[in-house]
Protein backbone atom coordinates (compact mmCIF):
# COMPACT_ATOMS: atom_id res chain seq x y z
CA UNK A 1 0.00 0.00 0.00
CA UNK A 2 1.42 3.35 -0.97
CA UNK A 3 -0.71 5.20 1.52
CA UNK A 4 1.65 6.47 4.19
CA UNK A 5 1.46 4.53 7.42
CA UNK A 6 -0.48 6.74 9.76
CA UNK A 7 0.40 7.53 13.33
CA UNK A 8 -2.21 7.66 16.05
CA UNK A 9 -2.18 11.40 16.47
CA UNK A 10 -4.34 14.44 15.81
CA UNK A 11 -2.93 15.74 12.54
CA UNK A 12 -3.56 19.48 12.16
CA UNK A 13 -6.00 20.73 9.57
CA UNK A 14 -4.13 21.73 6.39
CA UNK A 15 -6.07 25.05 6.35
CA UNK A 16 -7.63 27.46 8.81
CA UNK A 17 -10.85 26.68 10.63
CA UNK A 18 -12.80 29.40 8.80
CA UNK A 19 -11.16 28.84 5.40
CA UNK A 20 -13.87 26.57 4.00
CA UNK A 21 -16.69 29.02 4.64
CA UNK A 22 -19.38 29.44 3.49
CA UNK A 23 -19.53 25.73 2.61
CA UNK A 24 -18.24 24.37 5.93
CA UNK A 25 -18.33 26.74 8.87
CA UNK A 26 -15.60 27.49 11.38
CA UNK A 27 -17.78 26.05 14.12
CA UNK A 28 -18.26 22.78 12.24
CA UNK A 29 -14.52 22.38 11.72
CA UNK A 30 -13.77 23.25 15.34
CA UNK A 31 -16.15 20.53 16.51
CA UNK A 32 -15.37 18.05 13.76
CA UNK A 33 -11.59 18.22 14.12
CA UNK A 34 -10.95 19.35 17.68
CA UNK A 35 -13.76 17.42 19.35
CA UNK A 36 -14.84 14.46 17.22
CA UNK A 37 -11.53 13.52 15.57
CA UNK A 38 -9.62 14.31 18.77
CA UNK A 39 -11.90 11.96 20.70
CA UNK A 40 -11.18 9.12 18.24
CA UNK A 41 -7.43 9.76 18.61
CA UNK A 42 -7.60 9.78 22.39
CA UNK A 43 -9.75 6.67 22.56
CA UNK A 44 -7.45 4.78 20.18
CA UNK A 45 -4.40 5.73 22.26
CA UNK A 46 -6.21 4.58 25.39
CA UNK A 47 -7.14 1.24 23.80
CA UNK A 48 -3.65 0.43 22.46
CA UNK A 49 -1.76 1.43 25.62
CA UNK A 50 0.08 -1.58 27.00
CA UNK A 51 -1.10 -3.91 24.21
CA UNK A 52 0.66 -5.42 21.18
CA UNK A 53 -0.81 -2.54 19.16
CA UNK A 54 1.05 0.14 21.13
CA UNK A 55 3.52 0.80 18.28
CA UNK A 56 1.25 -0.18 15.40
CA UNK A 57 0.20 2.13 12.57
CA UNK A 58 -3.43 2.99 11.99
CA UNK A 59 -3.41 0.74 8.94
CA UNK A 60 -2.01 -2.23 10.87
CA UNK A 61 -4.72 -1.77 13.48
CA UNK A 62 -7.46 -1.43 10.85
CA UNK A 63 -6.37 -4.61 9.09
CA UNK A 64 -6.44 -6.80 12.18
CA UNK A 65 -8.44 -5.28 15.03
CA UNK A 66 -12.19 -5.27 15.47
CA UNK A 67 -14.72 -3.76 17.82
CA UNK A 68 -13.94 -0.48 19.55
CA UNK A 69 -10.28 -0.47 18.54
CA UNK A 70 -11.09 -0.88 14.85
CA UNK A 71 -13.83 1.73 15.05
CA UNK A 72 -11.71 4.39 16.70
CA UNK A 73 -8.53 3.78 14.67
CA UNK A 74 -10.47 3.73 11.40
CA UNK A 75 -12.21 6.96 12.34
CA UNK A 76 -8.81 8.61 12.91
CA UNK A 77 -7.68 7.41 9.47
CA UNK A 78 -10.97 8.36 7.78
CA UNK A 79 -11.00 11.87 9.21
CA UNK A 80 -7.38 12.59 8.31
CA UNK A 81 -8.11 11.42 4.76
CA UNK A 82 -11.31 13.49 4.60
CA UNK A 83 -9.78 16.74 5.87
CA UNK A 84 -6.74 16.40 3.59
CA UNK A 85 -8.87 16.26 0.42
CA UNK A 86 -10.52 19.65 1.11
CA UNK A 87 -9.12 23.05 0.26
CA UNK A 88 -10.20 26.70 0.28
CA UNK A 89 -8.67 26.95 -3.21
CA UNK A 90 -9.56 23.60 -4.72
CA UNK A 91 -8.81 22.37 -8.19
CA UNK A 92 -12.48 22.20 -9.15
CA UNK A 93 -12.33 19.30 -11.61
CA UNK A 94 -10.30 16.14 -12.17
CA UNK A 95 -8.16 15.81 -15.27
CA UNK A 96 -5.82 13.31 -16.88
CA UNK A 97 -6.12 9.62 -16.09
CA UNK A 98 -8.58 10.16 -13.26
CA UNK A 99 -10.97 12.11 -15.50
CA UNK A 100 -10.69 9.39 -18.17
CA UNK A 101 -11.50 6.73 -15.58
CA UNK A 102 -14.45 8.72 -14.22
CA UNK A 103 -15.85 9.23 -17.71
CA UNK A 104 -15.50 5.57 -18.65
CA UNK A 105 -16.88 4.25 -15.34
CA UNK A 106 -19.71 6.71 -14.69
CA UNK A 107 -20.26 8.67 -17.92
CA UNK A 108 -19.21 12.05 -16.57
CA UNK A 109 -18.03 13.85 -13.45
CA UNK A 110 -21.56 15.14 -12.94
CA UNK A 111 -22.99 11.61 -13.01
CA UNK A 112 -20.32 10.37 -10.60
CA UNK A 113 -21.17 13.16 -8.16
CA UNK A 114 -24.87 12.37 -8.49
CA UNK A 115 -24.19 8.69 -7.77
CA UNK A 116 -22.07 9.48 -4.70
CA UNK A 117 -24.66 11.94 -3.43
CA UNK A 118 -27.41 9.34 -3.94
CA UNK A 119 -25.35 6.77 -2.01
CA UNK A 120 -24.91 9.30 0.81
CA UNK A 121 -28.65 9.91 0.97
CA UNK A 122 -29.54 6.21 0.97
CA UNK A 123 -26.98 5.20 3.62
CA UNK A 124 -29.02 4.52 6.74
CA UNK A 125 -27.49 6.02 9.86
CA UNK A 126 -23.83 7.00 10.13
CA UNK A 127 -21.08 6.11 7.73
CA UNK A 128 -18.96 7.05 4.77
CA UNK A 129 -19.34 7.07 0.99
CA UNK A 130 -16.12 6.41 -0.85
CA UNK A 131 -14.82 6.76 -4.36
CA UNK A 132 -12.34 3.91 -4.58
CA UNK A 133 -9.96 2.27 -7.01
CA UNK A 134 -8.89 -1.32 -7.18
CA UNK A 135 -5.23 -2.23 -7.75
CA UNK A 136 -5.79 -1.99 -11.54
CA UNK A 137 -7.25 1.52 -11.44
CA UNK A 138 -10.89 0.49 -11.83
CA UNK A 139 -13.17 2.91 -9.99
CA UNK A 140 -16.04 1.95 -7.72
CA UNK A 141 -18.34 3.87 -5.37
CA UNK A 142 -18.92 2.11 -2.07
CA UNK A 143 -20.79 3.13 1.05
CA UNK A 144 -19.84 1.73 4.44
CA UNK A 145 -21.55 2.06 7.80
CA UNK A 146 -20.02 3.61 10.89
CA UNK A 147 -16.20 3.58 10.70
CA UNK A 148 -15.99 1.36 7.62
CA UNK A 149 -12.96 1.79 5.36
CA UNK A 150 -12.51 0.26 1.88
CA UNK A 151 -8.93 -0.84 2.59
CA UNK A 152 -10.40 -3.77 4.49
CA UNK A 153 -12.03 -4.84 1.19
CA UNK A 154 -8.82 -4.41 -0.84
CA UNK A 155 -10.09 -1.19 -2.38
CA UNK A 156 -8.04 2.02 -2.24
CA UNK A 157 -9.83 5.16 -1.12
CA UNK A 158 -9.68 8.19 -3.41
CA UNK A 159 -12.37 10.47 -1.98
CA UNK A 160 -14.46 10.29 1.18
CA UNK A 161 -17.82 11.78 2.07
CA UNK A 162 -18.47 11.82 5.81
CA UNK A 163 -22.18 11.25 6.27
CA UNK A 164 -22.18 11.22 10.04
CA UNK A 165 -24.56 13.93 11.24
CA UNK A 166 -21.72 15.70 13.06
CA UNK A 167 -20.23 16.53 9.63
CA UNK A 168 -23.17 18.72 8.58
CA UNK A 169 -25.66 19.23 11.39
CA UNK A 170 -24.37 22.59 12.65
CA UNK A 171 -24.49 24.11 9.16
CA UNK A 172 -27.33 22.25 7.46
CA UNK A 173 -29.27 20.71 10.34
CA UNK A 174 -31.06 17.58 9.12
CA UNK A 175 -30.38 18.24 5.43
CA UNK A 176 -27.76 15.67 4.48
CA UNK A 177 -28.21 16.57 0.82
CA UNK A 178 -27.29 20.21 1.46
CA UNK A 179 -24.23 19.11 3.40
CA UNK A 180 -23.08 16.82 0.61
CA UNK A 181 -23.78 19.38 -2.11
CA UNK A 182 -21.78 21.98 -0.19
CA UNK A 183 -18.87 19.59 0.20
CA UNK A 184 -18.36 19.31 -3.55
CA UNK A 185 -17.36 23.00 -3.61
CA UNK A 186 -14.28 22.38 -1.47
CA UNK A 187 -13.09 19.01 -2.78
CA UNK A 188 -9.60 19.53 -4.17
CA UNK A 189 -9.36 17.24 -7.19
CA UNK A 190 -5.59 17.67 -7.33
CA UNK A 191 -5.44 15.65 -4.10
CA UNK A 192 -7.73 12.97 -5.49
CA UNK A 193 -5.65 12.80 -8.68
CA UNK A 194 -2.48 12.35 -6.66
CA UNK A 195 -4.06 9.48 -4.74
CA UNK A 196 -5.11 7.83 -8.00
CA UNK A 197 -1.66 8.28 -9.54
CA UNK A 198 -0.12 6.69 -6.45
CA UNK A 199 -2.31 3.61 -6.94
CA UNK A 200 -1.54 3.39 -10.67
CA UNK A 201 2.18 3.62 -9.88
CA UNK A 202 2.19 0.89 -7.24
MN1 LIG B 1 -16.79 12.95 10.97
Short mmCIF file of N, CA, C and O in Angstrom, two decimals, residues 61-174:
data_model
loop_
_atom_site.label_atom_id
_atom_site.label_comp_id
_atom_site.label_asym_id
_atom_site.label_seq_id
_atom_site.Cartn_x
_atom_site.Cartn_y
_atom_site.Cartn_z
N UNK A 61 -3.59 -1.56 12.56
CA UNK A 61 -4.72 -1.77 13.48
C UNK A 61 -5.99 -2.07 12.68
O UNK A 61 -6.72 -3.02 12.97
N UNK A 62 -6.23 -1.25 11.64
CA UNK A 62 -7.46 -1.43 10.85
C UNK A 62 -7.54 -2.80 10.20
O UNK A 62 -8.62 -3.35 10.02
N UNK A 63 -6.37 -3.33 9.80
CA UNK A 63 -6.37 -4.61 9.09
C UNK A 63 -6.54 -5.79 10.03
O UNK A 63 -6.84 -6.90 9.57
N UNK A 64 -6.35 -5.61 11.32
CA UNK A 64 -6.44 -6.80 12.18
C UNK A 64 -7.32 -6.66 13.41
O UNK A 64 -7.74 -7.67 13.98
N UNK A 65 -7.62 -5.44 13.82
CA UNK A 65 -8.44 -5.28 15.03
C UNK A 65 -9.92 -5.29 14.67
O UNK A 65 -10.30 -5.15 13.50
N UNK A 66 -10.75 -5.45 15.68
CA UNK A 66 -12.19 -5.27 15.47
C UNK A 66 -12.77 -4.54 16.68
O UNK A 66 -12.03 -4.07 17.54
N UNK A 67 -14.07 -4.40 16.69
CA UNK A 67 -14.72 -3.76 17.82
C UNK A 67 -14.30 -2.31 18.00
O UNK A 67 -14.04 -1.59 17.03
N UNK A 68 -14.21 -1.89 19.25
CA UNK A 68 -13.94 -0.48 19.55
C UNK A 68 -12.60 -0.02 19.00
O UNK A 68 -12.47 1.12 18.55
N UNK A 69 -11.59 -0.89 19.04
CA UNK A 69 -10.28 -0.47 18.54
C UNK A 69 -10.32 -0.21 17.05
O UNK A 69 -9.84 0.81 16.56
N UNK A 70 -10.94 -1.14 16.29
CA UNK A 70 -11.09 -0.88 14.85
C UNK A 70 -11.85 0.42 14.62
O UNK A 70 -11.44 1.26 13.83
N UNK A 71 -12.97 0.57 15.29
CA UNK A 71 -13.83 1.73 15.05
C UNK A 71 -13.09 3.04 15.28
O UNK A 71 -13.18 3.97 14.48
N UNK A 72 -12.38 3.14 16.38
CA UNK A 72 -11.71 4.39 16.70
C UNK A 72 -10.50 4.64 15.81
O UNK A 72 -10.31 5.76 15.33
N UNK A 73 -9.70 3.60 15.55
CA UNK A 73 -8.53 3.78 14.67
C UNK A 73 -8.97 4.13 13.25
O UNK A 73 -8.39 5.02 12.61
N UNK A 74 -9.99 3.45 12.75
CA UNK A 74 -10.47 3.73 11.40
C UNK A 74 -11.03 5.15 11.31
O UNK A 74 -10.84 5.85 10.31
N UNK A 75 -11.69 5.60 12.36
CA UNK A 75 -12.21 6.96 12.34
C UNK A 75 -11.09 8.00 12.35
O UNK A 75 -11.23 9.06 11.73
N UNK A 76 -9.97 7.71 13.00
CA UNK A 76 -8.81 8.61 12.91
C UNK A 76 -8.32 8.66 11.46
O UNK A 76 -8.14 9.74 10.87
N UNK A 77 -8.15 7.50 10.87
CA UNK A 77 -7.68 7.41 9.47
C UNK A 77 -8.67 8.12 8.54
O UNK A 77 -8.27 8.94 7.70
N UNK A 78 -9.95 7.81 8.69
CA UNK A 78 -10.97 8.36 7.78
C UNK A 78 -11.02 9.89 7.86
O UNK A 78 -11.14 10.57 6.83
N UNK A 79 -10.93 10.42 9.07
CA UNK A 79 -11.00 11.87 9.21
C UNK A 79 -9.77 12.57 8.65
O UNK A 79 -9.86 13.62 8.03
N UNK A 80 -8.59 11.99 8.88
CA UNK A 80 -7.38 12.59 8.31
C UNK A 80 -7.51 12.65 6.79
O UNK A 80 -7.23 13.66 6.14
N UNK A 81 -7.96 11.54 6.21
CA UNK A 81 -8.11 11.42 4.76
C UNK A 81 -9.15 12.42 4.24
O UNK A 81 -8.96 13.05 3.20
N UNK A 82 -10.23 12.57 4.97
CA UNK A 82 -11.31 13.49 4.60
C UNK A 82 -10.83 14.94 4.64
O UNK A 82 -10.99 15.69 3.67
N UNK A 83 -10.21 15.34 5.75
CA UNK A 83 -9.78 16.74 5.87
C UNK A 83 -8.70 17.08 4.83
O UNK A 83 -8.67 18.19 4.31
N UNK A 84 -7.83 16.12 4.52
CA UNK A 84 -6.74 16.40 3.59
C UNK A 84 -7.20 16.61 2.16
O UNK A 84 -6.48 17.18 1.35
N UNK A 85 -8.39 16.13 1.82
CA UNK A 85 -8.87 16.26 0.42
C UNK A 85 -9.60 17.58 0.18
O UNK A 85 -10.04 17.85 -0.92
N UNK A 86 -9.77 18.40 1.23
CA UNK A 86 -10.52 19.65 1.11
C UNK A 86 -9.56 20.82 1.06
O UNK A 86 -8.46 20.77 1.61
N UNK A 87 -9.98 21.88 0.39
CA UNK A 87 -9.12 23.05 0.26
C UNK A 87 -9.97 24.30 0.04
O UNK A 87 -11.00 24.24 -0.64
N UNK A 88 -9.51 25.44 0.57
CA UNK A 88 -10.20 26.70 0.28
C UNK A 88 -9.98 27.15 -1.17
O UNK A 88 -10.73 27.97 -1.67
N UNK A 89 -8.94 26.63 -1.81
CA UNK A 89 -8.67 26.95 -3.21
C UNK A 89 -8.54 25.66 -4.00
O UNK A 89 -7.45 25.30 -4.47
N UNK A 90 -9.64 24.94 -4.12
CA UNK A 90 -9.56 23.60 -4.72
C UNK A 90 -9.39 23.64 -6.23
O UNK A 90 -9.85 24.58 -6.88
N UNK A 91 -8.71 22.63 -6.75
CA UNK A 91 -8.81 22.37 -8.19
C UNK A 91 -10.21 21.81 -8.39
O UNK A 91 -10.54 20.76 -7.85
N UNK A 92 -11.04 22.49 -9.18
CA UNK A 92 -12.48 22.20 -9.15
C UNK A 92 -12.87 20.96 -9.95
O UNK A 92 -13.99 20.47 -9.79
N UNK A 93 -11.98 20.47 -10.81
CA UNK A 93 -12.33 19.30 -11.61
C UNK A 93 -11.13 18.37 -11.75
O UNK A 93 -9.99 18.84 -11.76
N UNK A 94 -11.39 17.06 -11.89
CA UNK A 94 -10.30 16.14 -12.17
C UNK A 94 -9.85 16.27 -13.62
O UNK A 94 -10.61 16.74 -14.48
N UNK A 95 -8.64 15.86 -13.89
CA UNK A 95 -8.16 15.81 -15.27
C UNK A 95 -7.33 14.56 -15.46
O UNK A 95 -7.24 13.74 -14.56
N UNK A 96 -6.73 14.42 -16.64
CA UNK A 96 -5.82 13.31 -16.88
C UNK A 96 -6.46 11.94 -16.73
O UNK A 96 -7.61 11.74 -17.09
N UNK A 97 -5.66 11.01 -16.18
CA UNK A 97 -6.12 9.62 -16.09
C UNK A 97 -7.34 9.46 -15.20
O UNK A 97 -8.20 8.61 -15.46
N UNK A 98 -7.42 10.27 -14.15
CA UNK A 98 -8.58 10.16 -13.26
C UNK A 98 -9.85 10.58 -13.99
O UNK A 98 -10.88 9.91 -13.89
N UNK A 99 -9.78 11.67 -14.75
CA UNK A 99 -10.97 12.11 -15.50
C UNK A 99 -11.37 11.05 -16.53
O UNK A 99 -12.57 10.74 -16.67
N UNK A 100 -10.38 10.46 -17.20
CA UNK A 100 -10.69 9.39 -18.17
C UNK A 100 -11.40 8.23 -17.48
O UNK A 100 -12.38 7.68 -18.00
N UNK A 101 -10.90 7.86 -16.30
CA UNK A 101 -11.50 6.73 -15.58
C UNK A 101 -12.91 7.07 -15.11
O UNK A 101 -13.82 6.22 -15.16
N UNK A 102 -13.11 8.30 -14.65
CA UNK A 102 -14.45 8.72 -14.22
C UNK A 102 -15.41 8.69 -15.40
O UNK A 102 -16.54 8.17 -15.30
N UNK A 103 -14.97 9.21 -16.53
CA UNK A 103 -15.85 9.23 -17.71
C UNK A 103 -16.19 7.81 -18.17
O UNK A 103 -17.34 7.53 -18.52
N UNK A 104 -15.21 6.92 -18.15
CA UNK A 104 -15.50 5.57 -18.65
C UNK A 104 -16.31 4.76 -17.64
O UNK A 104 -17.12 3.92 -18.03
N UNK A 105 -16.14 5.03 -16.36
CA UNK A 105 -16.88 4.25 -15.34
C UNK A 105 -18.28 4.78 -15.10
O UNK A 105 -19.20 4.00 -14.84
N UNK A 106 -18.44 6.11 -15.13
CA UNK A 106 -19.71 6.71 -14.69
C UNK A 106 -20.37 7.57 -15.76
O UNK A 106 -21.48 8.06 -15.56
N UNK A 107 -19.70 7.84 -16.86
CA UNK A 107 -20.26 8.67 -17.92
C UNK A 107 -19.74 10.09 -17.89
O UNK A 107 -19.38 10.65 -18.92
N UNK A 108 -19.70 10.68 -16.71
CA UNK A 108 -19.21 12.05 -16.57
C UNK A 108 -18.95 12.33 -15.10
O UNK A 108 -19.40 11.58 -14.21
N UNK A 109 -18.25 13.42 -14.83
CA UNK A 109 -18.03 13.85 -13.45
C UNK A 109 -19.36 14.15 -12.77
O UNK A 109 -19.59 13.79 -11.62
N UNK A 110 -20.26 14.80 -13.51
CA UNK A 110 -21.56 15.14 -12.94
C UNK A 110 -22.32 13.88 -12.51
O UNK A 110 -22.88 13.82 -11.42
N UNK A 111 -22.28 12.85 -13.35
CA UNK A 111 -22.99 11.61 -13.01
C UNK A 111 -22.33 10.93 -11.81
O UNK A 111 -23.01 10.36 -10.96
N UNK A 112 -20.99 10.97 -11.75
CA UNK A 112 -20.32 10.37 -10.60
C UNK A 112 -20.72 11.07 -9.31
O UNK A 112 -20.98 10.43 -8.29
N UNK A 113 -20.76 12.41 -9.35
CA UNK A 113 -21.17 13.16 -8.16
C UNK A 113 -22.61 12.84 -7.78
O UNK A 113 -22.91 12.66 -6.60
N UNK A 114 -23.47 12.73 -8.78
CA UNK A 114 -24.87 12.37 -8.49
C UNK A 114 -24.97 10.99 -7.85
O UNK A 114 -25.75 10.78 -6.91
N UNK A 115 -24.15 10.05 -8.34
CA UNK A 115 -24.19 8.69 -7.77
C UNK A 115 -23.68 8.69 -6.33
O UNK A 115 -24.24 8.02 -5.46
N UNK A 116 -22.60 9.44 -6.08
CA UNK A 116 -22.07 9.48 -4.70
C UNK A 116 -23.05 10.17 -3.77
O UNK A 116 -23.25 9.74 -2.63
N UNK A 117 -23.67 11.23 -4.25
CA UNK A 117 -24.66 11.94 -3.43
C UNK A 117 -25.84 11.02 -3.13
O UNK A 117 -26.32 10.96 -2.00
N UNK A 118 -26.29 10.27 -4.15
CA UNK A 118 -27.41 9.34 -3.94
C UNK A 118 -27.04 8.26 -2.92
O UNK A 118 -27.86 7.88 -2.07
N UNK A 119 -25.81 7.77 -3.00
CA UNK A 119 -25.35 6.77 -2.01
C UNK A 119 -25.38 7.38 -0.61
O UNK A 119 -25.77 6.72 0.36
N UNK A 120 -24.94 8.63 -0.51
CA UNK A 120 -24.91 9.30 0.81
C UNK A 120 -26.32 9.43 1.37
O UNK A 120 -26.54 9.24 2.57
N UNK A 121 -27.28 9.72 0.50
CA UNK A 121 -28.65 9.91 0.97
C UNK A 121 -29.31 8.59 1.34
O UNK A 121 -30.18 8.54 2.20
N UNK A 122 -28.89 7.50 0.70
CA UNK A 122 -29.54 6.21 0.97
C UNK A 122 -28.84 5.43 2.09
O UNK A 122 -29.37 4.43 2.55
N UNK A 123 -27.68 5.90 2.53
CA UNK A 123 -26.98 5.20 3.62
C UNK A 123 -27.74 5.44 4.92
O UNK A 123 -27.88 6.58 5.36
N UNK A 124 -28.22 4.37 5.53
CA UNK A 124 -29.02 4.52 6.74
C UNK A 124 -28.09 4.71 7.93
O UNK A 124 -27.19 3.90 8.16
N UNK A 125 -28.31 5.78 8.68
CA UNK A 125 -27.49 6.02 9.86
C UNK A 125 -26.15 6.64 9.48
O UNK A 125 -26.03 7.35 8.49
N UNK A 126 -25.14 6.37 10.30
CA UNK A 126 -23.83 7.00 10.13
C UNK A 126 -22.92 6.16 9.25
O UNK A 126 -23.02 4.94 9.23
N UNK A 127 -22.03 6.85 8.54
CA UNK A 127 -21.08 6.11 7.73
C UNK A 127 -20.36 7.01 6.75
O UNK A 127 -20.31 8.23 6.93
N UNK A 128 -19.80 6.38 5.74
CA UNK A 128 -18.96 7.05 4.77
C UNK A 128 -19.30 6.55 3.36
O UNK A 128 -19.56 5.36 3.18
N UNK A 129 -19.26 7.46 2.40
CA UNK A 129 -19.34 7.07 0.99
C UNK A 129 -17.99 7.34 0.37
O UNK A 129 -17.41 8.42 0.56
N UNK A 130 -17.49 6.36 -0.33
CA UNK A 130 -16.12 6.41 -0.85
C UNK A 130 -16.09 6.27 -2.36
O UNK A 130 -16.78 5.41 -2.92
N UNK A 131 -15.26 7.07 -3.00
CA UNK A 131 -14.82 6.76 -4.36
C UNK A 131 -13.53 5.98 -4.19
O UNK A 131 -12.60 6.44 -3.50
N UNK A 132 -13.50 4.78 -4.77
CA UNK A 132 -12.34 3.91 -4.58
C UNK A 132 -11.78 3.46 -5.92
O UNK A 132 -12.43 3.59 -6.97
N UNK A 133 -10.57 2.91 -5.86
CA UNK A 133 -9.96 2.27 -7.01
C UNK A 133 -9.46 0.91 -6.58
O UNK A 133 -8.98 0.74 -5.45
N UNK A 134 -9.57 -0.06 -7.48
CA UNK A 134 -8.89 -1.32 -7.18
C UNK A 134 -7.43 -1.20 -7.64
O UNK A 134 -7.01 -0.15 -8.16
N UNK A 135 -6.67 -2.26 -7.47
CA UNK A 135 -5.23 -2.23 -7.75
C UNK A 135 -4.95 -1.94 -9.23
O UNK A 135 -3.90 -1.45 -9.60
N UNK A 136 -5.95 -2.21 -10.09
CA UNK A 136 -5.79 -1.99 -11.54
C UNK A 136 -6.29 -0.62 -12.00
O UNK A 136 -6.27 -0.34 -13.19
N UNK A 137 -6.78 0.19 -11.07
CA UNK A 137 -7.25 1.52 -11.44
C UNK A 137 -8.73 1.58 -11.76
O UNK A 137 -9.22 2.63 -12.19
N UNK A 138 -9.44 0.48 -11.56
CA UNK A 138 -10.89 0.49 -11.83
C UNK A 138 -11.63 1.16 -10.67
O UNK A 138 -11.47 0.80 -9.52
N UNK A 139 -12.47 2.13 -11.02
CA UNK A 139 -13.17 2.91 -9.99
C UNK A 139 -14.45 2.23 -9.54
O UNK A 139 -15.11 1.53 -10.30
N UNK A 140 -14.79 2.49 -8.27
CA UNK A 140 -16.04 1.95 -7.72
C UNK A 140 -16.48 2.84 -6.57
O UNK A 140 -15.64 3.28 -5.77
N UNK A 141 -17.77 3.13 -6.50
CA UNK A 141 -18.34 3.87 -5.37
C UNK A 141 -18.85 2.86 -4.35
O UNK A 141 -19.59 1.94 -4.72
N UNK A 142 -18.43 3.01 -3.11
CA UNK A 142 -18.92 2.11 -2.07
C UNK A 142 -19.34 2.93 -0.86
O UNK A 142 -18.72 3.94 -0.53
N UNK A 143 -20.41 2.49 -0.20
CA UNK A 143 -20.79 3.13 1.05
C UNK A 143 -20.60 2.12 2.17
O UNK A 143 -20.81 0.91 1.99
N UNK A 144 -20.15 2.60 3.31
CA UNK A 144 -19.84 1.73 4.44
C UNK A 144 -20.37 2.38 5.71
O UNK A 144 -20.26 3.58 5.90
N UNK A 145 -20.95 1.55 6.56
CA UNK A 145 -21.55 2.06 7.80
C UNK A 145 -20.48 2.38 8.84
O UNK A 145 -19.39 1.80 8.84
N UNK A 146 -20.83 3.29 9.70
CA UNK A 146 -20.02 3.61 10.89
C UNK A 146 -18.59 3.99 10.52
O UNK A 146 -18.39 4.97 9.82
N UNK A 147 -17.59 3.21 10.96
CA UNK A 147 -16.20 3.58 10.70
C UNK A 147 -15.63 2.86 9.49
O UNK A 147 -14.43 2.92 9.25
N UNK A 148 -16.46 2.21 8.71
CA UNK A 148 -15.99 1.36 7.62
C UNK A 148 -14.99 2.04 6.70
O UNK A 148 -15.11 3.22 6.40
N UNK A 149 -14.00 1.26 6.25
CA UNK A 149 -12.96 1.79 5.36
C UNK A 149 -12.70 0.77 4.27
O UNK A 149 -12.55 -0.42 4.55
N UNK A 150 -12.64 1.20 3.00
CA UNK A 150 -12.51 0.26 1.88
C UNK A 150 -11.22 -0.55 1.88
O UNK A 150 -11.16 -1.59 1.22
N UNK A 151 -10.18 -0.08 2.58
CA UNK A 151 -8.93 -0.84 2.59
C UNK A 151 -9.14 -2.26 3.10
O UNK A 151 -8.43 -3.18 2.69
N UNK A 152 -10.13 -2.43 3.97
CA UNK A 152 -10.40 -3.77 4.49
C UNK A 152 -11.03 -4.67 3.43
O UNK A 152 -11.13 -5.88 3.62
N UNK A 153 -11.48 -4.07 2.32
CA UNK A 153 -12.03 -4.84 1.19
C UNK A 153 -11.10 -4.79 -0.02
O UNK A 153 -11.55 -4.99 -1.15
N UNK A 154 -9.82 -4.49 0.23
CA UNK A 154 -8.82 -4.41 -0.84
C UNK A 154 -9.19 -3.40 -1.91
O UNK A 154 -8.91 -3.58 -3.10
N UNK A 155 -9.83 -2.32 -1.50
CA UNK A 155 -10.09 -1.19 -2.38
C UNK A 155 -9.38 0.03 -1.80
O UNK A 155 -9.35 0.21 -0.58
N UNK A 156 -8.82 0.86 -2.68
CA UNK A 156 -8.04 2.02 -2.24
C UNK A 156 -8.90 3.27 -2.28
O UNK A 156 -9.46 3.60 -3.32
N UNK A 157 -9.00 3.96 -1.15
CA UNK A 157 -9.83 5.16 -1.12
C UNK A 157 -9.23 6.30 -1.94
O UNK A 157 -8.02 6.54 -1.91
N UNK A 158 -10.10 7.00 -2.67
CA UNK A 158 -9.68 8.19 -3.41
C UNK A 158 -10.33 9.45 -2.85
O UNK A 158 -9.74 10.53 -2.86
N UNK A 159 -11.58 9.32 -2.43
CA UNK A 159 -12.37 10.47 -1.98
C UNK A 159 -13.39 9.96 -0.97
O UNK A 159 -13.99 8.90 -1.18
N UNK A 160 -13.56 10.72 0.11
CA UNK A 160 -14.46 10.29 1.18
C UNK A 160 -15.52 11.35 1.45
O UNK A 160 -15.21 12.54 1.53
N UNK A 161 -16.76 10.90 1.58
CA UNK A 161 -17.82 11.78 2.07
C UNK A 161 -18.23 11.28 3.45
O UNK A 161 -18.65 10.12 3.61
N UNK A 162 -18.08 12.14 4.44
CA UNK A 162 -18.47 11.82 5.81
C UNK A 162 -19.96 12.08 5.93
O UNK A 162 -20.40 13.23 5.80
N UNK A 163 -20.74 11.03 6.14
CA UNK A 163 -22.18 11.25 6.27
C UNK A 163 -22.67 11.03 7.70
O UNK A 163 -23.86 10.81 7.94
N UNK A 164 -21.74 11.12 8.65
CA UNK A 164 -22.18 11.22 10.04
C UNK A 164 -22.85 12.59 10.23
O UNK A 164 -22.39 13.60 9.65
N UNK A 165 -23.88 12.64 11.05
CA UNK A 165 -24.56 13.93 11.24
C UNK A 165 -23.62 15.02 11.73
O UNK A 165 -23.80 16.20 11.40
N UNK A 166 -22.60 14.67 12.51
CA UNK A 166 -21.72 15.70 13.06
C UNK A 166 -20.99 16.46 11.94
O UNK A 166 -20.47 17.53 12.17
N UNK A 167 -20.93 15.88 10.74
CA UNK A 167 -20.23 16.53 9.63
C UNK A 167 -21.04 17.70 9.05
O UNK A 167 -20.47 18.58 8.41
N UNK A 168 -22.35 17.69 9.25
CA UNK A 168 -23.17 18.72 8.58
C UNK A 168 -24.24 19.34 9.45
O UNK A 168 -24.87 20.32 9.06
N UNK A 169 -24.46 18.81 10.64
CA UNK A 169 -25.66 19.23 11.39
C UNK A 169 -25.62 20.69 11.83
O UNK A 169 -26.65 21.37 11.83
N UNK A 170 -24.45 21.19 12.20
CA UNK A 170 -24.37 22.59 12.65
C UNK A 170 -24.75 23.54 11.50
O UNK A 170 -25.48 24.51 11.70
N UNK A 171 -24.27 23.22 10.31
CA UNK A 171 -24.49 24.11 9.16
C UNK A 171 -25.79 23.85 8.42
O UNK A 171 -26.40 24.78 7.88
N UNK A 172 -26.20 22.60 8.33
CA UNK A 172 -27.33 22.25 7.46
C UNK A 172 -28.42 21.48 8.19
O UNK A 172 -29.35 20.97 7.55
N UNK A 173 -28.28 21.42 9.52
CA UNK A 173 -29.27 20.71 10.34
C UNK A 173 -29.52 19.30 9.79
O UNK A 173 -28.60 18.58 9.57
N UNK A 174 -30.79 18.96 9.54
CA UNK A 174 -31.06 17.58 9.12
C UNK A 174 -30.88 17.35 7.63
O UNK A 174 -31.12 16.24 7.15
#
